[in-house]
Coordinates of C-alpha atoms and ligand atoms in Angstrom, one line a residue:
M1 CA -8.2 18.7 22.3
N2 CA -8.5 16.7 25.2
A3 CA -6.0 15.8 27.6
L4 CA -4.9 12.3 26.5
N5 CA -4.6 13.7 22.9
R6 CA -2.1 16.6 24.5
D7 CA -0.2 14.2 26.3
L8 CA 0.0 12.1 22.9
K9 CA 0.8 15.0 21.3
K10 CA 4.2 15.8 23.4
L11 CA 5.0 12.4 23.5
T12 CA 5.0 11.8 19.6
T13 CA 6.8 15.1 19.3
W14 CA 9.6 14.4 21.8
L15 CA 9.7 11.2 20.0
E16 CA 10.3 12.4 16.6
E17 CA 12.8 14.8 17.8
L18 CA 14.9 12.5 20.2
K19 CA 14.8 9.8 17.6
G20 CA 14.0 11.4 14.1
Q21 CA 18.1 11.8 14.0
C22 CA 19.0 8.0 14.1
V23 CA 16.5 7.3 11.6
K24 CA 17.9 10.1 9.3
E25 CA 21.2 8.4 9.8
D26 CA 20.3 5.2 8.4
P27 CA 22.1 4.0 5.1
Y28 CA 18.8 2.4 4.1
C29 CA 16.5 5.6 4.7
L30 CA 14.4 5.8 1.6
T31 CA 14.7 8.7 -0.8
F32 CA 11.8 8.7 -2.8
H33 CA 9.5 6.9 -0.7
L34 CA 7.4 8.2 2.0
M35 CA 8.1 6.0 5.4
P36 CA 7.5 7.2 8.7
K37 CA 9.6 9.7 10.7
V38 CA 10.2 7.4 13.6
G39 CA 8.8 4.1 14.4
W40 CA 6.2 2.4 12.5
L41 CA 4.1 2.5 9.3
N42 CA 1.4 0.2 7.5
D43 CA -1.4 1.1 5.4
P44 CA -2.1 3.8 3.8
N45 CA -5.3 5.9 4.5
G46 CA -7.5 8.5 3.7
L47 CA -6.1 8.7 0.2
C48 CA -7.5 11.7 -1.4
H49 CA -7.1 14.7 -3.6
Y50 CA -8.6 18.2 -1.9
N51 CA -8.3 21.4 -2.5
G52 CA -5.6 20.8 -5.0
E53 CA -3.2 19.1 -2.8
Y54 CA -2.7 15.1 -2.4
H55 CA -3.6 13.6 1.1
V56 CA -1.7 10.6 2.5
F57 CA -2.5 9.5 5.5
F58 CA -1.0 6.1 6.8
Q59 CA -1.3 4.0 9.8
Y60 CA 1.7 5.5 12.3
A61 CA 2.9 3.9 15.6
P62 CA 5.6 5.9 16.7
F63 CA 6.6 4.4 19.5
D64 CA 7.9 1.1 18.7
A65 CA 9.5 0.3 15.2
K66 CA 7.6 -2.9 15.6
G67 CA 4.2 -1.5 15.8
G68 CA 1.9 -0.7 18.6
A69 CA -1.1 1.3 19.0
K70 CA -1.9 2.9 15.7
F71 CA -2.4 6.8 14.9
W72 CA -2.9 8.5 11.4
G73 CA 0.3 10.0 10.1
H74 CA -0.1 12.9 7.5
Y75 CA 2.0 13.8 4.4
T76 CA 0.4 16.6 1.9
S77 CA 2.0 17.3 -1.8
I78 CA 0.5 19.2 -4.5
D79 CA 2.8 17.3 -7.0
M80 CA 3.7 13.6 -5.4
I81 CA 7.2 14.5 -4.8
N82 CA 7.6 17.4 -3.0
W83 CA 5.6 16.4 0.0
Q84 CA 5.1 18.4 3.3
D85 CA 4.9 16.6 6.7
E86 CA 2.0 17.6 8.5
G87 CA 2.4 16.0 11.4
T88 CA -0.2 13.2 13.2
A89 CA -3.8 13.8 12.2
L90 CA -5.4 11.6 14.5
Y91 CA -4.3 10.0 18.0
A92 CA -5.6 7.3 19.7
D93 CA -7.2 9.6 22.4
Q94 CA -11.2 8.5 22.9
P95 CA -12.8 5.4 24.6
F96 CA -13.7 4.3 20.9
D97 CA -10.4 4.6 19.4
C98 CA -8.2 3.9 22.5
H99 CA -5.8 1.4 21.2
G100 CA -5.5 2.5 17.8
V101 CA -7.0 4.4 14.7
Y102 CA -6.9 1.8 12.3
S103 CA -7.4 2.3 8.6
G104 CA -10.2 4.3 6.4
S105 CA -10.9 6.2 3.8
A106 CA -11.5 10.1 3.0
L107 CA -14.5 11.2 1.2
I108 CA -14.6 15.3 -0.3
E109 CA -17.6 17.2 -0.2
D110 CA -19.1 20.4 0.0
G111 CA -15.3 21.4 0.7
K112 CA -14.9 19.5 3.8
M113 CA -12.8 16.2 4.1
Y114 CA -14.6 13.5 6.2
L115 CA -12.3 10.7 6.9
Y116 CA -14.0 7.5 8.5
Y117 CA -12.0 4.7 10.0
T118 CA -12.2 1.9 12.5
G119 CA -11.6 2.6 16.2
N120 CA -10.1 -0.3 17.7
V121 CA -10.6 -1.1 21.5
K122 CA -9.2 -4.3 22.8
E123 CA -11.0 -5.5 25.7
M124 CA -9.8 -7.0 28.7
G125 CA -8.9 -10.9 28.5
D126 CA -8.1 -12.3 25.6
Y127 CA -8.7 -9.4 22.9
D128 CA -7.5 -11.7 20.4
Y129 CA -10.6 -14.1 21.0
I130 CA -12.3 -13.5 17.5
I131 CA -15.8 -13.6 18.3
K132 CA -15.6 -11.3 20.9
G133 CA -13.0 -9.5 22.9
R134 CA -13.0 -6.2 20.3
Q135 CA -14.8 -3.3 19.8
H136 CA -14.5 -2.2 16.0
N137 CA -16.3 1.2 16.1
T138 CA -16.8 3.0 12.9
V139 CA -15.7 6.7 13.5
L140 CA -16.7 9.8 11.6
A141 CA -13.7 12.8 11.6
V142 CA -14.5 15.9 9.8
S143 CA -12.2 18.6 8.7
E144 CA -12.7 22.1 7.2
D145 CA -9.0 22.6 5.9
G146 CA -7.6 18.9 5.6
R147 CA -5.6 19.4 8.5
T148 CA -7.1 19.7 11.7
F149 CA -9.8 17.4 13.0
K150 CA -11.4 18.9 15.8
H151 CA -14.3 16.2 16.5
K152 CA -14.6 12.5 16.1
Q153 CA -18.1 10.9 16.0
L154 CA -18.8 7.3 16.9
L155 CA -21.3 6.0 14.2
M156 CA -21.4 2.1 14.5
T157 CA -20.6 -0.2 17.2
N158 CA -20.1 -3.9 16.9
A159 CA -23.8 -3.8 17.6
D160 CA -24.7 -2.3 14.6
Y161 CA -22.5 -5.3 12.4
P162 CA -24.8 -8.4 11.4
E163 CA -25.4 -11.0 14.1
N164 CA -23.3 -13.5 12.1
M165 CA -20.2 -11.6 12.4
T166 CA -17.3 -11.5 14.8
A167 CA -15.8 -8.7 16.0
H168 CA -13.2 -8.4 12.9
I169 CA -15.0 -5.8 11.1
R170 CA -12.7 -2.7 9.9
D171 CA -11.5 -0.4 7.0
P172 CA -14.5 1.6 5.9
K173 CA -13.8 2.9 2.6
V174 CA -16.6 5.4 1.7
W175 CA -17.7 7.2 -1.5
K176 CA -20.9 8.8 -3.1
E177 CA -22.6 7.4 -6.2
N178 CA -26.1 9.5 -7.2
D179 CA -27.4 10.9 -4.0
T180 CA -26.1 8.0 -1.9
Y181 CA -23.4 7.1 0.1
Y182 CA -21.2 3.6 0.4
M183 CA -19.3 2.0 2.4
V184 CA -17.3 -1.1 2.3
Q185 CA -15.9 -2.6 5.2
G186 CA -13.4 -5.9 5.8
A187 CA -15.2 -9.0 7.6
R188 CA -14.7 -12.2 8.9
D189 CA -18.2 -13.8 10.4
K190 CA -18.3 -16.6 12.8
E191 CA -17.8 -19.7 10.3
D192 CA -14.2 -17.8 9.5
V193 CA -15.4 -16.7 6.1
G194 CA -13.6 -13.7 4.9
Q195 CA -16.3 -11.4 3.2
I196 CA -17.0 -7.6 2.7
L197 CA -20.2 -5.8 4.3
V198 CA -21.5 -3.2 2.1
F199 CA -23.7 -0.3 3.9
A200 CA -25.4 2.6 2.4
S201 CA -26.1 6.1 4.0
S202 CA -28.2 9.4 2.8
D203 CA -26.7 11.7 5.2
K204 CA -23.1 10.5 5.5
V205 CA -23.9 9.7 9.1
N206 CA -26.3 6.9 9.7
W207 CA -25.4 3.7 8.1
K208 CA -27.2 0.3 7.2
V209 CA -26.0 -2.4 6.0
I210 CA -27.4 -3.6 2.7
N211 CA -25.5 -6.5 1.4
T212 CA -22.7 -8.8 1.6
L213 CA -20.0 -9.7 -0.9
R214 CA -18.1 -13.1 -1.1
S215 CA -17.0 -15.2 -3.0
S216 CA -18.9 -18.4 -4.1
E217 CA -16.0 -20.8 -2.5
K218 CA -14.4 -19.7 0.8
F219 CA -11.4 -17.6 0.1
G220 CA -9.5 -17.1 3.6
Y221 CA -10.7 -16.1 6.9
M222 CA -10.8 -12.6 7.0
W223 CA -10.7 -9.7 4.0
E224 CA -9.2 -6.2 5.0
C225 CA -9.3 -3.4 3.3
P226 CA -11.8 -3.2 0.6
D227 CA -12.0 -0.7 -1.8
L228 CA -14.5 -0.7 -4.6
F229 CA -14.6 1.3 -7.7
E230 CA -15.4 1.7 -11.6
L231 CA -12.7 2.1 -13.6
D232 CA -12.9 2.0 -17.7
G233 CA -16.5 0.7 -17.6
D234 CA -15.8 -2.2 -14.8
T235 CA -16.3 -2.7 -11.2
V236 CA -13.1 -3.5 -9.4
L237 CA -13.5 -5.0 -5.9
M238 CA -9.9 -4.9 -4.3
L239 CA -9.0 -6.6 -0.7
S240 CA -6.3 -7.7 0.8
P241 CA -7.5 -11.6 2.3
Q242 CA -6.2 -13.6 4.6
G243 CA -5.4 -17.3 5.5
I244 CA -5.1 -18.0 1.8
E245 CA -2.7 -21.0 1.2
A246 CA 0.4 -21.0 -1.3
E247 CA -0.6 -22.6 -4.9
G248 CA 2.6 -23.1 -6.7
I249 CA 3.9 -19.8 -7.6
K250 CA 0.5 -18.2 -6.7
Y251 CA -0.3 -16.8 -2.9
Q252 CA 3.4 -17.0 -1.5
N253 CA 3.4 -14.0 1.2
I254 CA 1.7 -14.5 4.8
Y255 CA -1.5 -12.5 3.5
Q256 CA -2.5 -11.4 -0.2
S257 CA -3.8 -8.1 -1.8
G258 CA -5.3 -8.5 -5.3
Y259 CA -8.8 -7.8 -6.9
Y260 CA -12.0 -9.4 -8.7
F261 CA -13.8 -7.8 -11.5
L262 CA -17.2 -7.7 -10.0
K263 CA -20.2 -8.5 -12.5
G264 CA -23.4 -7.5 -11.6
D265 CA -24.8 -5.0 -9.0
F266 CA -22.7 -4.6 -5.6
K267 CA -25.9 -3.5 -3.8
T268 CA -27.6 -6.8 -4.0
S269 CA -27.3 -10.6 -4.1
N270 CA -27.3 -10.1 -7.7
Y271 CA -23.5 -10.0 -8.7
T272 CA -20.4 -12.3 -9.2
L273 CA -17.1 -12.5 -8.7
G274 CA -14.8 -13.5 -11.2
Q275 CA -11.2 -14.7 -10.7
F276 CA -9.0 -13.5 -8.1
E277 CA -5.8 -11.7 -9.5
E278 CA -2.8 -10.8 -7.2
L279 CA -2.0 -7.2 -7.6
D280 CA 1.7 -7.8 -6.7
R281 CA 4.2 -10.7 -6.7
G282 CA 6.9 -9.0 -4.4
F283 CA 7.7 -9.6 -0.7
D284 CA 6.4 -6.4 0.7
F285 CA 2.8 -5.4 -0.5
Y286 CA -0.4 -5.2 1.3
A287 CA -3.6 -3.3 2.3
P288 CA -3.9 -1.0 -1.0
Q289 CA -6.4 2.0 -1.3
T290 CA -7.3 3.8 -3.9
F291 CA -8.7 7.2 -5.0
I292 CA -9.5 10.1 -7.8
D293 CA -7.5 12.7 -8.1
E294 CA -9.2 15.9 -9.9
K295 CA -7.2 14.8 -13.2
G296 CA -9.7 12.0 -13.3
R297 CA -7.1 9.6 -12.8
R298 CA -7.6 6.4 -10.1
I299 CA -4.6 5.9 -8.4
L300 CA -3.4 3.1 -5.9
I301 CA -0.9 3.6 -3.3
G302 CA 0.2 0.5 -0.7
W303 CA 2.2 -0.3 1.9
M304 CA 5.4 -1.4 1.3
G305 CA 5.3 -4.1 3.8
L306 CA 3.5 -7.0 5.5
P307 CA 2.1 -7.9 8.6
D308 CA 3.6 -10.7 10.9
I309 CA 6.5 -11.2 9.0
D310 CA 8.7 -11.6 11.9
D311 CA 9.9 -15.4 11.5
L312 CA 9.6 -14.8 7.8
Y313 CA 12.2 -12.0 6.9
S314 CA 13.3 -9.0 8.6
N315 CA 14.2 -5.3 8.1
P316 CA 17.7 -3.7 9.5
T317 CA 16.0 -0.2 9.3
V318 CA 14.7 -1.7 13.0
A319 CA 18.2 -1.1 14.5
Y320 CA 17.8 2.7 13.2
G321 CA 14.1 3.3 15.0
W322 CA 12.2 3.2 11.7
Q323 CA 10.3 0.1 9.9
H324 CA 8.2 0.2 6.3
A325 CA 7.2 2.6 3.7
L326 CA 4.5 3.5 1.2
T327 CA 5.1 2.3 -2.7
L328 CA 5.2 5.1 -5.4
P329 CA 1.9 6.2 -6.3
R330 CA 0.8 4.2 -9.3
E331 CA -1.9 5.0 -12.0
L332 CA -4.4 2.2 -12.5
Q333 CA -6.2 1.4 -16.0
I334 CA -7.6 -1.6 -17.3
K335 CA -6.1 -3.0 -20.4
D336 CA -7.2 -6.8 -22.3
G337 CA -8.9 -7.5 -19.1
K338 CA -6.5 -7.1 -16.8
L339 CA -5.8 -4.3 -14.1
I340 CA -2.5 -2.9 -15.3
Q341 CA -0.2 -0.1 -12.7
K342 CA 2.1 2.5 -13.6
P343 CA 4.0 4.6 -11.9
V344 CA 2.5 8.3 -11.7
I345 CA 4.1 10.2 -14.5
E346 CA 5.0 13.0 -11.9
I347 CA 7.7 10.8 -10.6
E348 CA 9.7 11.3 -14.0
A349 CA 10.4 14.6 -12.8
L350 CA 12.9 13.2 -10.5
R351 CA 15.0 11.6 -12.8
Q352 CA 18.8 13.0 -13.5
N353 CA 21.6 11.9 -15.4
E354 CA 20.1 10.2 -18.5
Q355 CA 22.2 7.0 -20.0
E356 CA 21.3 5.2 -22.7
W357 CA 22.7 1.7 -24.0
A358 CA 22.2 -0.2 -27.2
V359 CA 22.0 -4.0 -25.4
K360 CA 23.3 -6.6 -27.4
D361 CA 23.3 -9.9 -25.0
T362 CA 25.7 -8.5 -22.0
L363 CA 26.3 -4.7 -20.3
K364 CA 28.0 -4.0 -17.1
V365 CA 27.8 -0.2 -16.1
E366 CA 27.8 1.1 -12.6
A367 CA 24.9 3.1 -11.2
P368 CA 24.0 5.4 -9.3
K369 CA 22.8 5.0 -5.6
T370 CA 19.3 4.9 -6.3
F371 CA 17.8 4.6 -9.9
E372 CA 15.4 4.2 -12.5
I373 CA 16.0 1.4 -15.2
D374 CA 13.8 1.1 -18.4
L375 CA 14.6 -2.1 -20.7
K376 CA 13.0 -2.6 -23.8
V377 CA 13.3 -5.9 -25.2
D378 CA 13.3 -6.2 -29.0
L379 CA 14.2 -9.8 -29.3
L380 CA 14.8 -12.2 -27.2
K381 CA 15.9 -15.8 -27.7
D382 CA 16.7 -17.1 -24.9
D383 CA 17.2 -16.3 -21.1
F384 CA 18.7 -13.0 -19.6
E385 CA 19.5 -12.1 -16.1
L386 CA 19.7 -8.7 -14.4
I387 CA 22.2 -8.1 -11.4
I388 CA 21.5 -5.4 -9.5
K389 CA 24.3 -4.0 -6.4
K390 CA 25.5 -7.8 -6.6
G391 CA 22.3 -9.0 -4.7
M392 CA 19.4 -8.8 -6.4
Y393 CA 18.7 -10.6 -9.7
L394 CA 16.0 -10.7 -12.3
T395 CA 15.5 -13.7 -14.4
Y396 CA 13.7 -14.3 -17.2
K397 CA 13.5 -18.0 -18.5
K398 CA 12.5 -18.0 -22.1
A399 CA 11.6 -21.5 -22.2
E400 CA 9.1 -21.4 -19.3
G401 CA 7.8 -17.5 -19.7
L402 CA 9.2 -17.4 -16.3
F403 CA 9.8 -14.3 -14.6
T404 CA 11.9 -14.3 -11.2
L405 CA 13.0 -11.7 -8.6
A406 CA 15.3 -13.2 -6.0
F407 CA 17.9 -11.9 -3.1
D408 CA 21.0 -13.4 -1.7
G409 CA 21.5 -12.5 2.0
C410 CA 20.8 -8.5 1.3
G411 CA 16.9 -9.4 1.2
Y412 CA 17.1 -10.6 5.1
G413 CA 15.4 -13.8 4.7
R414 CA 13.4 -12.9 0.9
D415 CA 14.3 -15.7 -1.3
K416 CA 12.6 -15.5 -4.4
R417 CA 8.8 -15.0 -6.1
S418 CA 7.8 -15.8 -10.0
V419 CA 5.3 -14.9 -12.0
K420 CA 4.3 -16.2 -15.6
I421 CA 4.7 -13.8 -18.4
D422 CA 4.8 -15.5 -21.7
V423 CA 6.3 -12.4 -23.9
L424 CA 8.5 -10.0 -22.1
R425 CA 8.3 -6.6 -24.0
N426 CA 9.7 -4.3 -21.1
L427 CA 11.2 -4.3 -17.7
R428 CA 10.8 -1.0 -15.6
L429 CA 12.9 -1.0 -12.3
F430 CA 12.5 1.8 -9.3
V431 CA 15.9 1.2 -7.1
D432 CA 16.0 3.1 -3.6
T433 CA 18.4 3.0 -1.0
S434 CA 16.5 -0.4 0.2
S435 CA 13.4 -0.7 -1.9
V436 CA 12.9 -2.1 -5.5
E437 CA 9.5 -1.8 -7.4
V438 CA 9.4 -3.8 -10.9
F439 CA 7.3 -3.1 -13.7
L440 CA 7.2 -5.9 -16.3
N441 CA 5.0 -5.1 -19.7
D442 CA 4.1 -1.5 -18.9
G443 CA 2.3 -2.6 -15.5
E444 CA 0.9 -6.0 -16.1
E445 CA 3.1 -7.4 -13.4
V446 CA 4.8 -5.7 -10.5
F447 CA 6.8 -6.9 -7.9
S448 CA 7.3 -4.7 -4.7
S449 CA 10.1 -5.4 -2.1
R450 CA 12.5 -4.3 0.3
F451 CA 16.4 -5.3 0.3
Y452 CA 18.8 -3.8 1.6
P453 CA 22.3 -4.1 -0.8
E454 CA 25.6 -2.9 0.5
A455 CA 26.0 0.9 1.0
D456 CA 28.3 1.3 -1.4
E457 CA 27.7 -1.2 -4.1
R458 CA 26.8 0.3 -7.7
S459 CA 26.9 -2.3 -10.3
I460 CA 24.5 -3.2 -12.8
E461 CA 25.0 -6.5 -14.9
L462 CA 23.1 -7.8 -17.6
R463 CA 23.8 -11.5 -19.2
G464 CA 21.8 -12.2 -21.9
H465 CA 22.0 -15.0 -24.6
S466 CA 20.5 -13.1 -28.2
L467 CA 19.2 -10.3 -26.3
E468 CA 18.7 -6.7 -28.1
G469 CA 17.1 -4.0 -26.8
K470 CA 18.0 -1.1 -25.4
L471 CA 18.5 0.2 -21.7
T472 CA 17.6 3.6 -20.2
L473 CA 19.2 4.5 -16.7
W474 CA 18.3 7.5 -14.9
E475 CA 19.8 8.9 -11.4
M476 CA 16.6 9.4 -9.3
K477 CA 17.0 12.8 -6.9
A478 CA 15.6 12.5 -3.6
M479 CA 11.9 13.5 -3.0
T480 CA 11.6 16.9 -0.9
I481 CA 9.7 16.3 2.1
E482 CA 9.4 19.8 4.4
N483 CA 8.7 19.4 8.1
K484 CA 5.5 21.0 9.2
G485 CA 5.6 20.0 12.5
D486 CA 2.8 19.0 14.9
K487 CA -0.5 20.7 14.8
Ligands
LIG282 C1 -3.9 -4.0 7.7 C2 -4.8 -3.8 8.9 C3 -6.0 -3.2 8.9 C4 -6.4 -2.9 10.3 C5 -5.0 -1.8 10.1 C6 -4.3 -1.9 11.4 O1 -2.6 -4.2 7.4 O2 -4.8 -4.7 9.7 O3 -7.0 -4.4 8.5 O4 -7.4 -1.6 10.3 O5 -4.0 -2.7 9.5 O6 -3.0 -0.9 11.7

């Protein structure tokens, strides 16, 4: 621990105590989603299952709800619903990460946790000049207990990345295959083409670039937060590209998150990428990361937020000193050539007070403050609309096969997003105090979004025309988060 580390720790703890109360008083404080204690949260980092516990690290800027130097916040849990707040795991306290412990991942081996991340350093002058101006260092921090990280080792600097790259190389995701370790990093080359660098290592410390993954046609200027994994016999390349123009109802957000199926060999130029598919159609979803747990499930957690949205929409939580949250953990599977996402089964333990209705066209009920809805559609001859808390509208237009999520003023600038879905079979909805996650057809399409309904508004209204089905409603209990304090 150096002097800077001690000061940052003191300052963070002091702020969390001072401002934490104000955050707790916010009626929009989430109850079953992970959010920052104070300040700003972005990408999930270092997701892993280690010694029987789930570890969720995240980009954390405690000093300002609108961002700033990033640390790694840390939550742990044995069941993904009862959490411990482990305090801040990594501070920006070294010359090679002094402007941010940027995103990265975890590798578990020999009883140790290896965290790889990007040490961000902004040089004097125009640090946003893309060719130079920034150091994006690859750093390793090792822990023997999953909680304390005593030493940080600088593994690579800009000089170690290929010549044709800009200073934008970041977000290492590391895994092991046979006897080799692999790492993918997001990159932007000097011609402004977003791509992924693949590195290999035999000892976890010395890395060499072995390949570059890019689409045949340019697809954005920067690819952030890559992830590459095998699932049900397919190779999935996940990424968050920047610089994609909207195309009809596609690519509506400022930046996207999605995946390609990769055919061939990611280690050589002998590969092809299929069609880019968006992972989520809502307003607030970015930089997802996956990991495998001890049950062998591939679980995804995303940032329920997006960078650079200030001119588009906002979050009133900033007035209470915090902003953004993580999505529910979702299990990934492949079905009919598509990646599908389902909230992990553990979340069902939060259900209580189940109510069920046979639906025939219309239904008007009172909802609890936070809830889950499962609507099974047996027969649908025409359109339907589900109106939640008078400000959120979920509509399905049967003739066009179009599903839309829309908000009025409670979206704080969020208007509407749509997706094509030919036959709607079911809809699952998780509504927290200020967020919604919609899963259509068992997770074929997902919408994640923040919204800010009137605190005492409780109505749920279904308006259908020739709709038959069953609607089940559960109140959602709050997750527990025990505060372990700082280390
Ligand atoms: C994605 C991202 C990453 C970076 C991190 C910094 O949201 O821009 O590329 O490592 O956030 O907080």
